[in-house]
Amino acid sequence: MLAAGIGIMIADTEAAWRSALSDALDAGFWIVCAFFAGEYFLRLAAAPGAPGGELRGAWRSRLAWAGSMGGICDLVGAVPGALAVVLGPEVASLFAFVWAFKLVRYAPGLVVLQRVIADAQRALLSVFLGFCIVLLVSASLAYLIERGTQPQIFGSIPAALWWAIVTLTTTGYGDVTPLTPLGRILAGIVMISGILVFALWAGILATGFAQEIRRREFLRTWDLVAKVPFFHGVGAAVIADVVRLLRPREYPAGAIIVRRGAPGDCMYFVVSGEVKVQLRPEPVALGPGEFFGEVALLTGAPRNATVVAARHCTLLSLDIVDFRELLGRRPDLARVINEEAERRPGGAARNSGRETRRQRSRRD
Ligand code: CMP
């Protein structure tokens, strides 16, 4: 409906299409308007069904939805329909661009952006104030320097502000340029200041995005760690510690996770799915809650078996450096991992017999 509505708006502005298809375009426009108006009322009616609706009560839930980002976008989306009733579809279709706001609901990245901007608003505001100061100072200086040579262009500070904004944003239309040597030096400084301001903005937003993504990843990993029975007995403090170190990884069925003979760089916990340790005569299946890849980390020997994803699986990987750090800090976890490695045929005990002096010293 959105694509149809915006397509109609665009087609409406082409004189040839408008005259050839006016009835079809108007009919299509009415259908889209009716659809969006209906959507608004249905969403409003259904709002109490959202999580937490029973606690809030029906009308409070509706009010909360109407004031939410989605509710406001849907209300704005109903405006072209209202305008069509008053002014006719030909005029109202020019305002159909507001339907593009309805896409906000389907763009999760925009929600992240909204959060990033809200979190970094102080830093962004500081840079914006710096931008305004540089803008005013450069316009005033340009006015002082250039008004003698170009009174029609730099005859007032508001007129010089246009030059300052075009230069500070590094757009440079070229319609207004300083002619005096001093004016050109000023222009160079303003251009470089513009780059600095935008670099600062980009840096603040990029850092905000990275933090937000790390936070989301932390929550997702926490969720996954909570599903691994191995971590059930440990307290929240240990889980928080572990979550920081574990990295979620997805493997499709048939993917080789660990190859026999390869050096060990991390161990894995199975969250969901199943992996097969390819041993002779029978492979060993490991499911949710179990772990593998610890032997090579404990002994320093190469991987003693190939491990393949039997089905699509979600794993949590623990890097060798973090493995050592974690086991050093949490002797209880170290004991469970050591015991399991000893228990596994072909595990740590047997491997340690084959361990070279170099491997032993590396492990120590
Ligand atoms: P690693 O040697 O690092 O890489 C292969 C992994 O397969 C190994 O660690 C163990 O975690 C796992 N593994 C080896 N033998 C067995 C076994 N008999 N039962 C379960 N897992 C095993």
Tab-separated table of N, CA and C in Angstrom, residues 2-91:
chain	number	residue	atom	x	y	z
A	2	LEU	N	1.966	1.177	0.797
A	2	LEU	CA	2.881	2.326	0.852
A	2	LEU	C	3.489	2.583	-0.515
A	3	ALA	N	3.961	1.498	-1.151
A	3	ALA	CA	4.602	1.633	-2.464
A	3	ALA	C	3.593	2.185	-3.462
A	4	ALA	N	2.337	1.664	-3.398
A	4	ALA	CA	1.306	2.125	-4.337
A	4	ALA	C	1.025	3.609	-4.103
A	5	GLY	N	0.871	3.999	-2.820
A	5	GLY	CA	0.551	5.388	-2.484
A	5	GLY	C	1.642	6.340	-2.957
A	6	ILE	N	2.890	5.974	-2.691
A	6	ILE	CA	3.987	6.875	-3.071
A	6	ILE	C	4.141	6.890	-4.601
A	7	GLY	N	3.917	5.728	-5.222
A	7	GLY	CA	3.948	5.667	-6.699
A	7	GLY	C	2.899	6.589	-7.303
A	8	ILE	N	1.697	6.603	-6.711
A	8	ILE	CA	0.608	7.470	-7.221
A	8	ILE	C	1.010	8.940	-7.064
A	9	MET	N	1.602	9.263	-5.898
A	9	MET	CA	2.016	10.658	-5.667
A	9	MET	C	3.028	11.089	-6.734
A	10	ILE	N	3.993	10.214	-7.028
A	10	ILE	CA	5.031	10.566	-8.008
A	10	ILE	C	4.408	10.696	-9.403
A	11	ALA	N	3.534	9.730	-9.761
A	11	ALA	CA	2.909	9.748	-11.092
A	11	ALA	C	2.042	10.991	-11.273
A	12	ASP	N	1.421	11.441	-10.167
A	12	ASP	CA	0.525	12.600	-10.204
A	12	ASP	C	1.237	13.879	-10.645
A	13	THR	N	2.558	13.945	-10.382
A	13	THR	CA	3.285	15.180	-10.709
A	13	THR	C	3.764	15.190	-12.169
A	14	GLU	N	3.616	14.074	-12.887
A	14	GLU	CA	3.970	14.018	-14.316
A	14	GLU	C	2.724	14.401	-15.123
A	15	ALA	N	2.766	15.525	-15.827
A	15	ALA	CA	1.564	16.032	-16.504
A	15	ALA	C	0.972	15.008	-17.477
A	16	ALA	N	1.838	14.307	-18.229
A	16	ALA	CA	1.347	13.366	-19.249
A	16	ALA	C	0.615	12.198	-18.590
A	17	TRP	N	1.168	11.650	-17.497
A	17	TRP	CA	0.534	10.518	-16.803
A	17	TRP	C	-0.770	10.962	-16.149
A	18	ARG	N	-0.719	12.166	-15.591
A	18	ARG	CA	-1.892	12.690	-14.883
A	18	ARG	C	-3.079	12.797	-15.846
A	19	SER	N	-2.807	13.355	-17.047
A	19	SER	CA	-3.939	13.533	-17.968
A	19	SER	C	-4.412	12.189	-18.534
A	20	ALA	N	-3.474	11.239	-18.744
A	20	ALA	CA	-3.882	9.957	-19.333
A	20	ALA	C	-4.581	9.053	-18.314
A	21	LEU	N	-4.152	9.124	-17.025
A	21	LEU	CA	-4.636	8.135	-16.036
A	21	LEU	C	-5.334	8.785	-14.851
A	22	SER	N	-5.919	9.982	-15.066
A	22	SER	CA	-6.409	10.722	-13.892
A	22	SER	C	-7.413	9.917	-13.061
A	23	ASP	N	-8.352	9.212	-13.705
A	23	ASP	CA	-9.377	8.467	-12.940
A	23	ASP	C	-8.752	7.345	-12.133
A	24	ALA	N	-7.844	6.601	-12.801
A	24	ALA	CA	-7.203	5.458	-12.122
A	24	ALA	C	-6.355	5.949	-10.948
A	25	LEU	N	-5.622	7.062	-11.156
A	25	LEU	CA	-4.764	7.584	-10.077
A	25	LEU	C	-5.608	8.035	-8.884
A	26	ASP	N	-6.727	8.740	-9.190
A	26	ASP	CA	-7.599	9.207	-8.095
A	26	ASP	C	-8.207	8.028	-7.344
A	27	ALA	N	-8.661	7.025	-8.103
A	27	ALA	CA	-9.279	5.854	-7.448
A	27	ALA	C	-8.248	5.161	-6.556
A	28	GLY	N	-7.047	4.972	-7.093
A	28	GLY	CA	-5.969	4.333	-6.313
A	28	GLY	C	-5.666	5.133	-5.065
A	29	PHE	N	-5.660	6.463	-5.208
A	29	PHE	CA	-5.346	7.329	-4.062
A	29	PHE	C	-6.392	7.170	-2.955
A	30	TRP	N	-7.677	7.119	-3.373
A	30	TRP	CA	-8.752	6.964	-2.379
A	30	TRP	C	-8.615	5.629	-1.647
A	31	ILE	N	-8.262	4.581	-2.410
A	31	ILE	CA	-8.142	3.247	-1.787
A	31	ILE	C	-7.033	3.265	-0.728
A	32	VAL	N	-5.887	3.854	-1.122
A	32	VAL	CA	-4.754	3.885	-0.172
A	32	VAL	C	-5.132	4.695	1.072
A	33	CYS	N	-5.803	5.855	0.856
A	33	CYS	CA	-6.209	6.697	2.001
A	33	CYS	C	-7.161	5.929	2.918
A	34	ALA	N	-8.116	5.227	2.305
A	34	ALA	CA	-9.098	4.492	3.118
A	34	ALA	C	-8.381	3.390	3.897
A	35	PHE	N	-7.430	2.731	3.250
A	35	PHE	CA	-6.687	1.655	3.907
A	35	PHE	C	-5.944	2.185	5.141
A	36	PHE	N	-5.250	3.326	4.959
A	36	PHE	CA	-4.461	3.860	6.073
A	36	PHE	C	-5.348	4.393	7.203
A	37	ALA	N	-6.493	4.970	6.829
A	37	ALA	CA	-7.413	5.443	7.875
A	37	ALA	C	-7.931	4.231	8.657
A	38	GLY	N	-8.323	3.177	7.932
A	38	GLY	CA	-8.805	1.944	8.577
A	38	GLY	C	-7.719	1.352	9.458
A	39	GLU	N	-6.484	1.347	8.954
A	39	GLU	CA	-5.375	0.777	9.723
A	39	GLU	C	-5.218	1.518	11.055
A	40	TYR	N	-5.333	2.861	10.986
A	40	TYR	CA	-5.154	3.652	12.201
A	40	TYR	C	-6.188	3.252	13.249
A	41	PHE	N	-7.460	3.169	12.830
A	41	PHE	CA	-8.511	2.871	13.807
A	41	PHE	C	-8.399	1.432	14.325
A	42	LEU	N	-8.021	0.507	13.440
A	42	LEU	CA	-7.873	-0.886	13.893
A	42	LEU	C	-6.725	-1.028	14.892
A	43	ARG	N	-5.614	-0.329	14.606
A	43	ARG	CA	-4.477	-0.408	15.545
A	43	ARG	C	-4.850	0.215	16.892
A	44	LEU	N	-5.604	1.314	16.809
A	44	LEU	CA	-6.050	1.983	18.042
A	44	LEU	C	-6.952	1.039	18.844
A	45	ALA	N	-7.853	0.364	18.123
A	45	ALA	CA	-8.782	-0.545	18.807
A	45	ALA	C	-8.030	-1.728	19.413
A	46	ALA	N	-6.974	-2.188	18.704
A	46	ALA	CA	-6.260	-3.397	19.149
A	46	ALA	C	-5.176	-3.096	20.185
A	47	ALA	N	-4.911	-1.807	20.458
A	47	ALA	CA	-3.794	-1.440	21.347
A	47	ALA	C	-3.836	-2.133	22.716
A	48	PRO	N	-5.018	-2.331	23.351
A	48	PRO	CA	-5.022	-3.002	24.669
A	48	PRO	C	-4.483	-4.426	24.615
A	49	GLY	N	-4.393	-5.016	23.429
A	49	GLY	CA	-3.878	-6.382	23.305
A	49	GLY	C	-2.367	-6.459	23.407
A	50	ALA	N	-1.695	-5.302	23.406
A	50	ALA	CA	-0.223	-5.294	23.476
A	50	ALA	C	0.224	-5.718	24.876
A	51	PRO	N	1.486	-6.223	25.021
A	51	PRO	CA	1.946	-6.639	26.350
A	51	PRO	C	1.787	-5.511	27.376
A	52	GLY	N	1.253	-5.871	28.546
A	52	GLY	CA	1.057	-4.876	29.617
A	52	GLY	C	-0.297	-4.198	29.538
A	53	GLY	N	-1.072	-4.518	28.471
A	53	GLY	CA	-2.373	-3.878	28.260
A	53	GLY	C	-3.351	-4.155	29.397
A	54	GLU	N	-3.320	-5.403	29.934
A	54	GLU	CA	-4.273	-5.767	31.013
A	54	GLU	C	-4.027	-4.903	32.246
A	55	LEU	N	-2.753	-4.558	32.473
A	55	LEU	CA	-2.430	-3.767	33.669
A	55	LEU	C	-2.839	-2.311	33.504
A	56	ARG	N	-2.688	-1.818	32.276
A	56	ARG	CA	-2.949	-0.387	32.055
A	56	ARG	C	-4.429	-0.059	31.922
A	57	GLY	N	-5.180	-0.983	31.351
A	57	GLY	CA	-6.574	-0.700	31.039
A	57	GLY	C	-6.674	-0.280	29.583
A	58	ALA	N	-7.900	-0.497	28.998
A	58	ALA	CA	-8.072	-0.338	27.556
A	58	ALA	C	-7.756	1.071	27.061
A	59	TRP	N	-8.361	2.092	27.705
A	59	TRP	CA	-8.218	3.451	27.155
A	59	TRP	C	-6.838	4.033	27.378
A	60	ARG	N	-6.231	3.661	28.498
A	60	ARG	CA	-4.851	4.129	28.738
A	60	ARG	C	-3.919	3.512	27.709
A	61	SER	N	-4.146	2.236	27.377
A	61	SER	CA	-3.298	1.567	26.367
A	61	SER	C	-3.457	2.258	25.026
A	62	ARG	N	-4.702	2.617	24.693
A	62	ARG	CA	-4.948	3.278	23.399
A	62	ARG	C	-4.260	4.632	23.366
A	63	LEU	N	-4.365	5.329	24.499
A	63	LEU	CA	-3.739	6.658	24.571
A	63	LEU	C	-2.216	6.525	24.441
A	64	ALA	N	-1.672	5.502	25.129
A	64	ALA	CA	-0.213	5.286	25.074
A	64	ALA	C	0.213	4.980	23.642
A	65	TRP	N	-0.584	4.148	22.934
A	65	TRP	CA	-0.229	3.821	21.552
A	65	TRP	C	-0.319	5.070	20.673
A	66	ALA	N	-1.398	5.871	20.879
A	66	ALA	CA	-1.579	7.071	20.042
A	66	ALA	C	-0.407	8.035	20.206
A	67	GLY	N	0.197	8.062	21.410
A	67	GLY	CA	1.312	8.979	21.655
A	67	GLY	C	2.660	8.378	21.286
A	68	SER	N	2.674	7.091	20.934
A	68	SER	CA	3.957	6.442	20.614
A	68	SER	C	4.392	6.831	19.197
A	69	MET	N	5.659	6.519	18.886
A	69	MET	CA	6.203	6.847	17.561
A	69	MET	C	5.345	6.236	16.443
A	70	GLY	N	4.979	4.931	16.624
A	70	GLY	CA	4.173	4.239	15.614
A	70	GLY	C	2.806	4.901	15.457
A	71	GLY	N	2.195	5.266	16.611
A	71	GLY	CA	0.869	5.885	16.577
A	71	GLY	C	0.908	7.229	15.870
A	72	ILE	N	1.938	8.029	16.173
A	72	ILE	CA	2.046	9.361	15.555
A	72	ILE	C	2.279	9.208	14.047
A	73	CYS	N	3.134	8.260	13.660
A	73	CYS	CA	3.401	8.053	12.226
A	73	CYS	C	2.125	7.636	11.505
A	74	ASP	N	1.325	6.765	12.160
A	74	ASP	CA	0.081	6.322	11.523
A	74	ASP	C	-0.929	7.464	11.432
A	75	LEU	N	-0.924	8.339	12.457
A	75	LEU	CA	-1.846	9.484	12.424
A	75	LEU	C	-1.442	10.434	11.287
A	76	VAL	N	-0.146	10.676	11.171
A	76	VAL	CA	0.350	11.542	10.087
A	76	VAL	C	-0.020	10.905	8.741
A	77	GLY	N	0.033	9.558	8.690
A	77	GLY	CA	-0.308	8.844	7.455
A	77	GLY	C	-1.777	9.019	7.066
A	78	ALA	N	-2.627	9.365	8.054
A	78	ALA	CA	-4.051	9.548	7.742
A	78	ALA	C	-4.338	10.966	7.245
A	79	VAL	N	-3.334	11.871	7.345
A	79	VAL	CA	-3.555	13.278	6.960
A	79	VAL	C	-3.904	13.436	5.471
A	80	PRO	N	-3.183	12.784	4.531
A	80	PRO	CA	-3.544	12.973	3.121
A	80	PRO	C	-5.003	12.592	2.839
A	81	GLY	N	-5.513	11.578	3.545
A	81	GLY	CA	-6.910	11.168	3.368
A	81	GLY	C	-7.844	12.292	3.780
A	82	ALA	N	-7.554	12.920	4.960
A	82	ALA	CA	-8.394	14.017	5.447
A	82	ALA	C	-8.327	15.196	4.483
A	83	LEU	N	-7.125	15.469	3.964
A	83	LEU	CA	-6.963	16.578	3.014
A	83	LEU	C	-7.729	16.293	1.721
A	84	ALA	N	-7.741	15.001	1.325
A	84	ALA	CA	-8.433	14.635	0.079
A	84	ALA	C	-9.928	14.922	0.197
A	85	VAL	N	-10.468	14.699	1.409
A	85	VAL	CA	-11.908	14.952	1.612
A	85	VAL	C	-12.185	16.453	1.456
A	86	VAL	N	-11.270	17.288	1.986
A	86	VAL	CA	-11.496	18.743	1.984
A	86	VAL	C	-11.090	19.363	0.642
A	87	LEU	N	-9.888	19.008	0.136
A	87	LEU	CA	-9.331	19.710	-1.038
A	87	LEU	C	-9.370	18.905	-2.331
A	88	GLY	N	-9.709	17.624	-2.232
A	88	GLY	CA	-9.721	16.771	-3.425
A	88	GLY	C	-8.412	16.004	-3.562
A	89	PRO	N	-8.443	14.853	-4.238
A	89	PRO	CA	-7.253	13.985	-4.296
A	89	PRO	C	-6.065	14.595	-5.036
A	90	GLU	N	-6.337	15.478	-6.000
A	90	GLU	CA	-5.225	16.016	-6.797
A	90	GLU	C	-4.275	16.838	-5.918
A	91	VAL	N	-4.843	17.661	-5.040
A	91	VAL	CA	-4.017	18.488	-4.144
A	91	VAL	C	-3.462	17.620	-3.013
